[in-house]
PDB file of C-alpha atoms in Angstrom:
ATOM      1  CA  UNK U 629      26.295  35.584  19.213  1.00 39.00           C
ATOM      2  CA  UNK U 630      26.744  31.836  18.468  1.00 33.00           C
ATOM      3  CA  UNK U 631      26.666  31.665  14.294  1.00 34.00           C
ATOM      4  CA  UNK U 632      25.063  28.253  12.523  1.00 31.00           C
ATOM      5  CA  UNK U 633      26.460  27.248   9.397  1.00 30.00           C
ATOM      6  CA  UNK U 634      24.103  27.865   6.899  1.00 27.00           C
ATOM      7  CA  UNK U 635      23.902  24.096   5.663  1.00 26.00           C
ATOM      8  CA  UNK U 636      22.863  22.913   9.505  1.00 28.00           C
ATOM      9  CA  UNK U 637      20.221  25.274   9.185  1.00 28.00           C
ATOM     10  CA  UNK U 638      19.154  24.286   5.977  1.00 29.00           C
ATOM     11  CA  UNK U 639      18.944  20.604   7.147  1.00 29.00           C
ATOM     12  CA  UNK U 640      16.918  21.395  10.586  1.00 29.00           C
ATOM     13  CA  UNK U 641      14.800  23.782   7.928  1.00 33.00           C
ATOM     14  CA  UNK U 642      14.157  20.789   5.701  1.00 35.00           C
ATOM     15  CA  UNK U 643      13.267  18.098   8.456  1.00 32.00           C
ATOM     16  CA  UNK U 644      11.062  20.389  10.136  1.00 38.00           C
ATOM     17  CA  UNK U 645       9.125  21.110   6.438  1.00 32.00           C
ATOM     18  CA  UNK U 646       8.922  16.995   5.386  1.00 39.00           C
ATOM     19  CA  UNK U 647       7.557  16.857   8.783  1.00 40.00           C
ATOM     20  CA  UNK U 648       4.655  19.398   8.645  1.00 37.00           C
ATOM     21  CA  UNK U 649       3.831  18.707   5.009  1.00 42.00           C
ATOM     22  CA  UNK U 650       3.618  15.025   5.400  1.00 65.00           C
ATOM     23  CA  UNK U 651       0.139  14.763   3.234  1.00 86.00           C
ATOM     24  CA  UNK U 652      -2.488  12.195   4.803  1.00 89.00           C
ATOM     25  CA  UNK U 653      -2.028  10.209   2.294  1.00 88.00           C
ATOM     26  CA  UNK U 654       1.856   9.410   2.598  1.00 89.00           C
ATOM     27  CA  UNK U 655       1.564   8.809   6.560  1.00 91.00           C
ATOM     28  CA  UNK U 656      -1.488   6.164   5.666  1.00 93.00           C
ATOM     29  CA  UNK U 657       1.214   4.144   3.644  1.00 92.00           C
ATOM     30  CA  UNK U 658       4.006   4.926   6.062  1.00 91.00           C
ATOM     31  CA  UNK U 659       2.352   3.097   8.901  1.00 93.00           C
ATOM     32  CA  UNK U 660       0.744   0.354   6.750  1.00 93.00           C
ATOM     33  CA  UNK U 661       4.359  -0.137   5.198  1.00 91.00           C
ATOM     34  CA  UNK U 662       5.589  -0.328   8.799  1.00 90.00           C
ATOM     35  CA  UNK U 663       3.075  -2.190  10.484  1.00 89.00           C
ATOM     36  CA  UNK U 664       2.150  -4.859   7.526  1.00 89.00           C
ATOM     37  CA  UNK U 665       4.837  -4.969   5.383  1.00 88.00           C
ATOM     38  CA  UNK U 666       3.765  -4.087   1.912  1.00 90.00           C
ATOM     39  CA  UNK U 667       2.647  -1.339   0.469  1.00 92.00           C
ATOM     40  CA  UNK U 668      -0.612   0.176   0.591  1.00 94.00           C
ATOM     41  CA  UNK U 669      -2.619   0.564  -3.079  1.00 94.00           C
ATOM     42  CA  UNK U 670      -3.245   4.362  -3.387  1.00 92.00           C
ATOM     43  CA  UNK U 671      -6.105   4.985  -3.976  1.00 90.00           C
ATOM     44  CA  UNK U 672      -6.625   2.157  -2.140  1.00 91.00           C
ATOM     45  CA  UNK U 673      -9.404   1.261  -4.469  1.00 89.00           C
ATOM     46  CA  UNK U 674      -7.178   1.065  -7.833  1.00 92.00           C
ATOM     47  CA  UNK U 675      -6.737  -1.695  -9.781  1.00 93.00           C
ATOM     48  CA  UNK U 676      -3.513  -3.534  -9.895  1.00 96.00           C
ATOM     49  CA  UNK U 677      -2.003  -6.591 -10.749  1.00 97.00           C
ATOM     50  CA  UNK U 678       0.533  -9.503 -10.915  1.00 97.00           C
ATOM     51  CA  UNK U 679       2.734  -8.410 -13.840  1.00 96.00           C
ATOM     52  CA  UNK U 680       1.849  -4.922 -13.919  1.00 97.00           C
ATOM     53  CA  UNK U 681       4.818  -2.817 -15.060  1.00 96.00           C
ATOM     54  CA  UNK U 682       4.862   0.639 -14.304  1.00 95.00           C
ATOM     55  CA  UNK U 683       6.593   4.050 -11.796  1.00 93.00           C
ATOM     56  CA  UNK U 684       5.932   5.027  -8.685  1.00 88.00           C
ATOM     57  CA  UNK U 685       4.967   8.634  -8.640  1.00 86.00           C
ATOM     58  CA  UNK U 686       4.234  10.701  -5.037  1.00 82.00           C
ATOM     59  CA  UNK U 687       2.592   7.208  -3.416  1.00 85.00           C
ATOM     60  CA  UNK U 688       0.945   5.754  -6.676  1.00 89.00           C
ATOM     61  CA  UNK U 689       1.704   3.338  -9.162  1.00 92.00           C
ATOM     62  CA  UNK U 690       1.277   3.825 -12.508  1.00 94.00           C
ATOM     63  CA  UNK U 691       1.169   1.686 -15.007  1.00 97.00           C
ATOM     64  CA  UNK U 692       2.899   1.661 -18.477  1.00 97.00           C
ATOM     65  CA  UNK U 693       3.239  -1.884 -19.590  1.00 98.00           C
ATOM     66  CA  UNK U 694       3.105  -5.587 -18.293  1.00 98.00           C
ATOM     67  CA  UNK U 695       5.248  -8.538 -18.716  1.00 97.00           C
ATOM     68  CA  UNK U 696       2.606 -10.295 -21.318  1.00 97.00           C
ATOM     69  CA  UNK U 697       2.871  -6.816 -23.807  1.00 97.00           C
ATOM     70  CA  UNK U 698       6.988  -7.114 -23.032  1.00 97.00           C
ATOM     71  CA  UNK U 699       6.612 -10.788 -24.500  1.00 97.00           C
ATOM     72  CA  UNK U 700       7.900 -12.497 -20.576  1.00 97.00           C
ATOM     73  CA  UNK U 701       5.475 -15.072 -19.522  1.00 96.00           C
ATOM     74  CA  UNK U 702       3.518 -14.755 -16.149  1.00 96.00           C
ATOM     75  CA  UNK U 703       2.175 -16.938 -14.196  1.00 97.00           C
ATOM     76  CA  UNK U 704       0.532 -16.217 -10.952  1.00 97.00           C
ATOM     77  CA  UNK U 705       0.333 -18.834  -7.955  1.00 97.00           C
ATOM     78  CA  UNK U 706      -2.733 -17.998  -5.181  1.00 96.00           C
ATOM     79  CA  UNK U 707      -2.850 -19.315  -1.755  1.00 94.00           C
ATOM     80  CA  UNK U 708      -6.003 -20.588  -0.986  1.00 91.00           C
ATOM     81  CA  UNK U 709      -6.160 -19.283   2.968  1.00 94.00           C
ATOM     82  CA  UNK U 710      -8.032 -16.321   3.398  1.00 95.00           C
ATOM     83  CA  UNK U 711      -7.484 -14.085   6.232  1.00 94.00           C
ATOM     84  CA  UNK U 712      -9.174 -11.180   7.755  1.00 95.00           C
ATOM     85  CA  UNK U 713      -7.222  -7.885   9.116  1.00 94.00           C
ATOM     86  CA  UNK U 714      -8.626  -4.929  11.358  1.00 94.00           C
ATOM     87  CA  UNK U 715      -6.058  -2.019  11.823  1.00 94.00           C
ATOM     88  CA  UNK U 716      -6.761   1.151  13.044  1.00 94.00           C
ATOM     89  CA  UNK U 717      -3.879   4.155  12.902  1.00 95.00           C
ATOM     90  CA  UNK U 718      -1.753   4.568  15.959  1.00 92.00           C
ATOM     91  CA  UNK U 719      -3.145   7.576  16.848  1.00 94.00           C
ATOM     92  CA  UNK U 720      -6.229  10.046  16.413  1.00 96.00           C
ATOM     93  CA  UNK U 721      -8.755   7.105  15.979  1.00 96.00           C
ATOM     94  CA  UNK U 722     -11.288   6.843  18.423  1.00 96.00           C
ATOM     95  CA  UNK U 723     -14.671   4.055  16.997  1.00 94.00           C
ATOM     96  CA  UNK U 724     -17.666   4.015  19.133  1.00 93.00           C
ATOM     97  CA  UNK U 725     -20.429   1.100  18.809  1.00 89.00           C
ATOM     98  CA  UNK U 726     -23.993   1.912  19.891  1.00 85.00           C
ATOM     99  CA  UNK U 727     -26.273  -1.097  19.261  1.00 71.00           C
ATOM    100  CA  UNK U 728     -30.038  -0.444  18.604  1.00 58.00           C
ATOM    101  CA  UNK U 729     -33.058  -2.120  19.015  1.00 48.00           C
ATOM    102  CA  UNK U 730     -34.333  -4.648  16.556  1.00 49.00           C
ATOM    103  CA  UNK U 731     -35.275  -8.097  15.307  1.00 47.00           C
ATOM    104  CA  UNK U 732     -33.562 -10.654  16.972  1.00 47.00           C
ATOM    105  CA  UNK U 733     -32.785 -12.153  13.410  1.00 48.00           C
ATOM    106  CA  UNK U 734     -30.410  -9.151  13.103  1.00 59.00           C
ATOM    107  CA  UNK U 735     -28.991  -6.697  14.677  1.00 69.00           C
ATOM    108  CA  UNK U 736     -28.999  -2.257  13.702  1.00 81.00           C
ATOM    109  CA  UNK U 737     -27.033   0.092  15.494  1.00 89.00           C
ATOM    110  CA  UNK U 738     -24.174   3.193  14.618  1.00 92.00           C
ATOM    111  CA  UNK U 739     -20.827   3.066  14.291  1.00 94.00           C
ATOM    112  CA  UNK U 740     -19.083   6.208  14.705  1.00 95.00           C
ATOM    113  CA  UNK U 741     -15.395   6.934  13.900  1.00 97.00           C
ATOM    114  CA  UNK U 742     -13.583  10.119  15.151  1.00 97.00           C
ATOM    115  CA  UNK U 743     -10.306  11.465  13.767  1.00 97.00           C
ATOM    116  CA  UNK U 744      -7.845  13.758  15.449  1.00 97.00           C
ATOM    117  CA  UNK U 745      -4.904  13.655  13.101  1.00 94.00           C
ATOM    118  CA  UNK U 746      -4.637  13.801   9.257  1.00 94.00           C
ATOM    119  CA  UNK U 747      -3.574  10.521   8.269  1.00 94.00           C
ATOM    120  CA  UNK U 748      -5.249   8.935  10.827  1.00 96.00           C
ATOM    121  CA  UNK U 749      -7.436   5.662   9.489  1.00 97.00           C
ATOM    122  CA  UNK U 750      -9.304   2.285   9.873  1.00 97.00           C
ATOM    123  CA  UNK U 751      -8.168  -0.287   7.642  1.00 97.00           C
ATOM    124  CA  UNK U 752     -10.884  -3.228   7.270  1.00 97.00           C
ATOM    125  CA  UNK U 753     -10.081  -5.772   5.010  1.00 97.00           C
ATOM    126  CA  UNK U 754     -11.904  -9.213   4.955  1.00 96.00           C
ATOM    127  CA  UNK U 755     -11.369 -12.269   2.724  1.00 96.00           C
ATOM    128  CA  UNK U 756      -7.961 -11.459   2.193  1.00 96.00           C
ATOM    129  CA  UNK U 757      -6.218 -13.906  -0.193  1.00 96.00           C
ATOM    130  CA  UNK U 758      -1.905 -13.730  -1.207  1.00 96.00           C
ATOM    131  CA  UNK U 759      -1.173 -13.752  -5.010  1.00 97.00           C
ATOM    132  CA  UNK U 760       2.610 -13.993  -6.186  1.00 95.00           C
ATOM    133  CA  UNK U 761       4.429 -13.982  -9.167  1.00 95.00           C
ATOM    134  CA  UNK U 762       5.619 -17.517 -10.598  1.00 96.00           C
ATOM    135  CA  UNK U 763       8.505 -18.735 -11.286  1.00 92.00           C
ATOM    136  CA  UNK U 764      10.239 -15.461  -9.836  1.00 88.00           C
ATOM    137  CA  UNK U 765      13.780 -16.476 -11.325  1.00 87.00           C
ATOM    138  CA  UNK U 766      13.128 -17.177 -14.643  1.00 91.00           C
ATOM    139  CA  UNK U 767      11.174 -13.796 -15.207  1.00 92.00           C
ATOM    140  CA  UNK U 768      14.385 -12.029 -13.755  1.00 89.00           C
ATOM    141  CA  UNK U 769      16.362 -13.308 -16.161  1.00 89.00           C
ATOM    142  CA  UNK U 770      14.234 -12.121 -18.762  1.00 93.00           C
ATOM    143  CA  UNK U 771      13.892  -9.001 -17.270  1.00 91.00           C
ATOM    144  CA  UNK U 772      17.142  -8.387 -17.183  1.00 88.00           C
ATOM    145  CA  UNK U 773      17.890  -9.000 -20.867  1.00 90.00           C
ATOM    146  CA  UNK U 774      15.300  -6.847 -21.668  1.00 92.00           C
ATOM    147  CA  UNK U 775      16.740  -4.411 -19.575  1.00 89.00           C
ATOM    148  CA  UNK U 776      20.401  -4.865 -21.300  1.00 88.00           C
ATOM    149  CA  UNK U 777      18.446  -4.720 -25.011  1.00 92.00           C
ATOM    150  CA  UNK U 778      17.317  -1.410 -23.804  1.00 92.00           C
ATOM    151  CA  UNK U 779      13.435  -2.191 -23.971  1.00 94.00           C
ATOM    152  CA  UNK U 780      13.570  -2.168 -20.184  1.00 92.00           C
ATOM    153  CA  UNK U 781      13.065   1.442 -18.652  1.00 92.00           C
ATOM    154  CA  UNK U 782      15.349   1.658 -15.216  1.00 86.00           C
ATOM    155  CA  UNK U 783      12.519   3.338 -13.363  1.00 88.00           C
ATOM    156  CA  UNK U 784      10.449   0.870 -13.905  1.00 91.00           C
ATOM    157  CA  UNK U 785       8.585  -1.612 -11.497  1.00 91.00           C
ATOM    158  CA  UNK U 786       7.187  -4.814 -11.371  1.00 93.00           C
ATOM    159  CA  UNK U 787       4.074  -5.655  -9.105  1.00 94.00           C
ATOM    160  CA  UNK U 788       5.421  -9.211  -7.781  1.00 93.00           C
ATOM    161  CA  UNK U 789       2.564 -10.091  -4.750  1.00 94.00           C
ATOM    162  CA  UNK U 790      -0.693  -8.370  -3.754  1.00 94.00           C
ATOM    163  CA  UNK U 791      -3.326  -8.911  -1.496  1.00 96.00           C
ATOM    164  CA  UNK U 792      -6.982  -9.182  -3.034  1.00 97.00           C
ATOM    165  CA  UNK U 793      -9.596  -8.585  -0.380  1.00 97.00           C
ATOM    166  CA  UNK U 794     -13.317  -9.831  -1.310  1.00 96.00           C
ATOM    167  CA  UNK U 795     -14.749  -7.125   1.101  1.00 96.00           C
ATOM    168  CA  UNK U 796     -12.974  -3.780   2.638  1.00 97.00           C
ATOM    169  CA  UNK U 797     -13.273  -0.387   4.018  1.00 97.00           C
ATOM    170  CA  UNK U 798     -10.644   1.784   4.003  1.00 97.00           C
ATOM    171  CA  UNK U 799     -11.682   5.277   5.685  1.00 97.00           C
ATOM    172  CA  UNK U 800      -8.948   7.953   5.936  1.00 96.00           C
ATOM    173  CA  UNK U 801      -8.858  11.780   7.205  1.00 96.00           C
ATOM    174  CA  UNK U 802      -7.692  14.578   5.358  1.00 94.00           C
ATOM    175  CA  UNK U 803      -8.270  16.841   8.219  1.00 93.00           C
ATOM    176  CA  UNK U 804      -7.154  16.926  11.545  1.00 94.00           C
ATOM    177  CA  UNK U 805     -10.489  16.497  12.939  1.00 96.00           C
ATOM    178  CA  UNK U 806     -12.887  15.051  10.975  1.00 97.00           C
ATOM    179  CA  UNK U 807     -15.239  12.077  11.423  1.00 97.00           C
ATOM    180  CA  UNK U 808     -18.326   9.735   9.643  1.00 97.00           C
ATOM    181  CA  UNK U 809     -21.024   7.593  11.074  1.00 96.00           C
ATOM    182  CA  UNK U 810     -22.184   4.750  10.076  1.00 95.00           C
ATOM    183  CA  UNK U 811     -25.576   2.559   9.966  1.00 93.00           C
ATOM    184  CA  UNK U 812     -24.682  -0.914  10.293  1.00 92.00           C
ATOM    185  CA  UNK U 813     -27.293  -3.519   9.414  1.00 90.00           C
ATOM    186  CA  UNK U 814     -26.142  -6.681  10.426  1.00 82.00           C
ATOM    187  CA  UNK U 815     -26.439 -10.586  10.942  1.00 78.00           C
ATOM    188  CA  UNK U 816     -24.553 -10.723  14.084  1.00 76.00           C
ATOM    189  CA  UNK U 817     -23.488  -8.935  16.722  1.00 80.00           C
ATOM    190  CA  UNK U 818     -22.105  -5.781  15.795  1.00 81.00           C
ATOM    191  CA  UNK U 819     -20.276  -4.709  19.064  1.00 79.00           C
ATOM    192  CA  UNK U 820     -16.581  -5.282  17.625  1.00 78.00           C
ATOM    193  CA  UNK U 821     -17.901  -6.696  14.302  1.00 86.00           C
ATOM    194  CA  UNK U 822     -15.346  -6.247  11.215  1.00 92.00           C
ATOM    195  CA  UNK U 823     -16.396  -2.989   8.848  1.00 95.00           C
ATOM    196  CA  UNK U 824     -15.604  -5.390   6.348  1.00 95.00           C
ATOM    197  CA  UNK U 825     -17.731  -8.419   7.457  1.00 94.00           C
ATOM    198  CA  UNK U 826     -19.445  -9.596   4.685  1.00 92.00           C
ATOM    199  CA  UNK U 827     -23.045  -9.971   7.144  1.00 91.00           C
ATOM    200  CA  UNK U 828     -22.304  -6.112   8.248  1.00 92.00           C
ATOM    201  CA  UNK U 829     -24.270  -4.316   5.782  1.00 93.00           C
ATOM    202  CA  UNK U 830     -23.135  -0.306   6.564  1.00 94.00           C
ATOM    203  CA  UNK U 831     -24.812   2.743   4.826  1.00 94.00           C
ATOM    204  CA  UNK U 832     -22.663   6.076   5.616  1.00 95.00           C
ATOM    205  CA  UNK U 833     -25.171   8.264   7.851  1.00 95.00           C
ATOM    206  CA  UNK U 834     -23.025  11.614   8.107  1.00 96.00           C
ATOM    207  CA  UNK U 835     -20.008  12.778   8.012  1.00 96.00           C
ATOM    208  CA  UNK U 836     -17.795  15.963   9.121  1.00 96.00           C
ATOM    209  CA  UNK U 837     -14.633  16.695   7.808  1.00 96.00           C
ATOM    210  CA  UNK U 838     -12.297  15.757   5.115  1.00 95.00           C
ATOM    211  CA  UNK U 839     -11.810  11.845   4.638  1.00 94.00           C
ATOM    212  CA  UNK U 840     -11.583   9.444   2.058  1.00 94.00           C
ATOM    213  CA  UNK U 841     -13.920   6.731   1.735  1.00 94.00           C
ATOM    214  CA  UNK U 842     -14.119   3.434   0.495  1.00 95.00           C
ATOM    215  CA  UNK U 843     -16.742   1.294   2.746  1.00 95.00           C
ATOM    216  CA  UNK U 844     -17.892  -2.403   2.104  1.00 93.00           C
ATOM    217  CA  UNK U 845     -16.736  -2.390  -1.491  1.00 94.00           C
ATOM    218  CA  UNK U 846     -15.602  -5.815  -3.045  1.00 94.00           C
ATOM    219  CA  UNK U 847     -12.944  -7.220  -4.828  1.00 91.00           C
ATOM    220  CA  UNK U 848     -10.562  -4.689  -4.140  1.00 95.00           C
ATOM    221  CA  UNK U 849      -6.224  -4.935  -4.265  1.00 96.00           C
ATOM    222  CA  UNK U 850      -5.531  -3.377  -1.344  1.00 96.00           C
ATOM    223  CA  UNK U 851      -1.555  -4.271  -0.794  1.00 95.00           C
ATOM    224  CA  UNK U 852       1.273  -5.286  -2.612  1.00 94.00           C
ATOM    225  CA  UNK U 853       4.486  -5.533  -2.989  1.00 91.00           C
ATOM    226  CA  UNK U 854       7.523  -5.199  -6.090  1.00 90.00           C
ATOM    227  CA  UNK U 855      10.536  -5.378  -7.802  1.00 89.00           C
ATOM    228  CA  UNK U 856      13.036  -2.899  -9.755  1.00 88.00           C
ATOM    229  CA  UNK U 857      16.125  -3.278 -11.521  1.00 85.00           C
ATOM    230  CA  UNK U 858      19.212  -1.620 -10.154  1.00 78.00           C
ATOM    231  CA  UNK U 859      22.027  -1.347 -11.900  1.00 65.00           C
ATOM    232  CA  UNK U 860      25.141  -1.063  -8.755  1.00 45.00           C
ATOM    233  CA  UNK U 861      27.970   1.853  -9.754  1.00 42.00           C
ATOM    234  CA  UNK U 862      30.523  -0.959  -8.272  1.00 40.00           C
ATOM    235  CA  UNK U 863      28.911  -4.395 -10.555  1.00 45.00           C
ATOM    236  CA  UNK U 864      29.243  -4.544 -14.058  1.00 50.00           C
ATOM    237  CA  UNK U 865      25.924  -6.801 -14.031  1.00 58.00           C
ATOM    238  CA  UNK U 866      22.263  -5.052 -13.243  1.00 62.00           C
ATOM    239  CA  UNK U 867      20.697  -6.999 -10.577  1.00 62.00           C
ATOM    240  CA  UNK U 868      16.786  -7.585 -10.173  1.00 62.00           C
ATOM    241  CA  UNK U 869      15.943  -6.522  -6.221  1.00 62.00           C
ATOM    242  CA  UNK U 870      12.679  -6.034  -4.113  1.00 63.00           C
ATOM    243  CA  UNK U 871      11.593  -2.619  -3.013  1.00 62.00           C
ATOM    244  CA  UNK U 872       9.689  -3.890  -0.348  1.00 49.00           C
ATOM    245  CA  UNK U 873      13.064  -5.705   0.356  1.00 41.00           C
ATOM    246  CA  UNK U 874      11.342  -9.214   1.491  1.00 42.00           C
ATOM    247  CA  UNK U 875      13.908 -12.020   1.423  1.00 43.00           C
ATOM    248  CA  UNK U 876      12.863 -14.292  -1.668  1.00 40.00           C
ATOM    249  CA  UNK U 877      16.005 -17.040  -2.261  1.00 37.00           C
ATOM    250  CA  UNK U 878      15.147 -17.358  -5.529  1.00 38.00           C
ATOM    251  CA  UNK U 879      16.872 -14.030  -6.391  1.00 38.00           C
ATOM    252  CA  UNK U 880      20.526 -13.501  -5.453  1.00 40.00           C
ATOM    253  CA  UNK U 881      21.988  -9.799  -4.966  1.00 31.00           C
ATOM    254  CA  UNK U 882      18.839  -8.199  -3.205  1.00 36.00           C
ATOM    255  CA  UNK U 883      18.704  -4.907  -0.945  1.00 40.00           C
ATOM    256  CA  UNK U 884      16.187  -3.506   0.698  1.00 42.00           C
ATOM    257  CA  UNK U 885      15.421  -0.472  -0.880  1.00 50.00           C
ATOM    258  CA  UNK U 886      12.823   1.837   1.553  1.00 57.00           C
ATOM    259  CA  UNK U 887       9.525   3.137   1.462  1.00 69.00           C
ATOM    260  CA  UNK U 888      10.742   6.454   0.315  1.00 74.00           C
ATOM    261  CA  UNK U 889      11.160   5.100  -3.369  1.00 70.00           C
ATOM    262  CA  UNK U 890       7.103   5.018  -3.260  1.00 70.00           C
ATOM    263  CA  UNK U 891       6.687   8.350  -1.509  1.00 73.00           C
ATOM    264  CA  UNK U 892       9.138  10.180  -3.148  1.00 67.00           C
TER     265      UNK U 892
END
C-alpha cells in the first residue's frame, strides 16, 4: 500500500474544508473583488467612509478611529459622473420578467429571482458616484509618523475610495436554493429595467429560502477600497500600501496585498 505523508494529506484535507465552508457571504465579495475591483461593504448596507480607520474582521470592517480624531486632515475629492452597474453572480442566478397589464402611464408586472448556489446574487446599484481620499501623499506621511510615535495600530486600515450609490439592491442567498419575487411598479418598461432604477418602484411579494435583502434602499456605500501600513522584515522604513493593490503614483513602495486580508 502506497503511504501519504501526513502533511500532503493535511493540505488536500484543508483545501477541500476552505472549499466547502466558503460562507455566502465571503464568495459574494470574492467575485465582486474579482469582477469590479474593490471590495464589497458587508453588510452591504453599512455605513462607511473616506477616513474611516478601522480592522478587517471575517469580511467586515470595523471601525475604531478616523484620521480627523488622529488629528491628520482629510479631504475628500468626488467625481461628478454617475454610473449605473447590473451584475448578477456567475452562476445559480436565473431572473424572470413577467409584465402585467396596466395603465399605459406605467407599467406592473413580477420579477422573480431564483438561486441555485449559496453565494449566488444580483448586485443593482444605480447613481453610482467615486469618492477618494485627497491629497493621498501628504496623509501617508502623517500616517506614518503616527505609526513610528506608536499611536498608529499595525492592523489598522484606512478607507481611501468608495462608491456611494443613490439607489441599490443587493439580494444574496444563504441557501443553495432559495428565491424572492418581486412587484415592480414602474414608469417604464420593466422587461430588463435596473432593480435599482429610481422609476422601478419594487415591493418584495414572497420569498423561499435563506437570502439577504437590501432592495431599492438609498444612499447606500456599497464598495470601497483601502490602505494599511506594512512594515517589510528586509526595510528599515514602514511603507503605506493599498490592499486592494490599485496603482496610485502618488505612493512609492506599494504591493498588492489580496483579498484574503478581508476574508481572513
Amino acid at each position: 500500500m502506497t503511504q501519504l505523508h501526513p502533511y500532503a494529506w493535511v493540505t488536500s484535507q484543508n483545501l477541500n474544508l476552505e472549499k466547502y465552508m466558503a460562507s455566502p457571504a465571503k464568495l459574494y465579495q470574492q467575485e465582486m473583488h474579482k469582477n469590479l475591483g474593490f471590495f464589497a461593504t458587508w453588510f452591504p448596507g453599512d455605513p462607511i467612509a473616506i477616513g474611516d480607520v478601522g480592522v478587517l474582521e471575517n469580511g467586515r470592517f470595523r471601525l475604531e478611529t478616523t484620521l480627523t480624531q488622529l488629528g491628520i486632515q482629510c479631504d475628500v475629492m468626488s467625481d461628478q459622473t454617475e454610473q449605473d452597474i447590473q451584475y448578477t453572480s456567475t452562476e445559480g442566478t436565473k431572473i424572470i420578467t413577467s409584465a402585467g397589464m396596466s395603465a399605459p402611464s406605467s407599467a406592473k408586472g413580477e420579477i422573480t429571482i431564483d438561486f441555485s448556489r449559496e453565494g449566488a446574487f444580483v448586485f443593482n446599484a444605480s447613481g453610482l458616484r467615486m469618492h477618494r481620499l485627497d491629497k493621498l501623499s501628504r496623509v501617508a506621511e502623517e500616517i506614518l509618523k503616527t505609526y513610528r510615535d506608536d499611536k498608529w495600530n499595525k492592523d489598522w486600515i484606512l478607507i481611501e475610495s468608495l462608491y456611494t450609490a443613490r439607489r441599490a439592491t443587493v439580494i444574496i442567498s444563504n441557501d443553495s436554493s432559495s428565491g424572492v419575487t418581486l412587484q415592480a411598479d414602474a414608469k417604464v418598461n420593466i422587461q430588463g429595467a435596473s432593480l435599482a432604477d429610481p422609476n422601478v418602484e419594487l415591493t418584495v411579494k414572497s420569498t423561499r429560502g435563506k437570502m439577504l435583502q437590501i432592495v431599492g434602499s438609498t444612499e447606500l456605500s456599497p464598495l470601497y477600497s483601502c490602505y494599511k501600513v506594512t512594515d517589510l522584515w528586509y526595510s528599515r522604513q514602514p511603507s503605506f500600501v493599498p490592499i486592494r493593490g490599485r496603482n496610485t503614483p502618488e505612493i512609492n513602495a506599494f504591493e498588492e496585498v489580496s483579498i484574503d486580508n478581508l476574508l481572513n
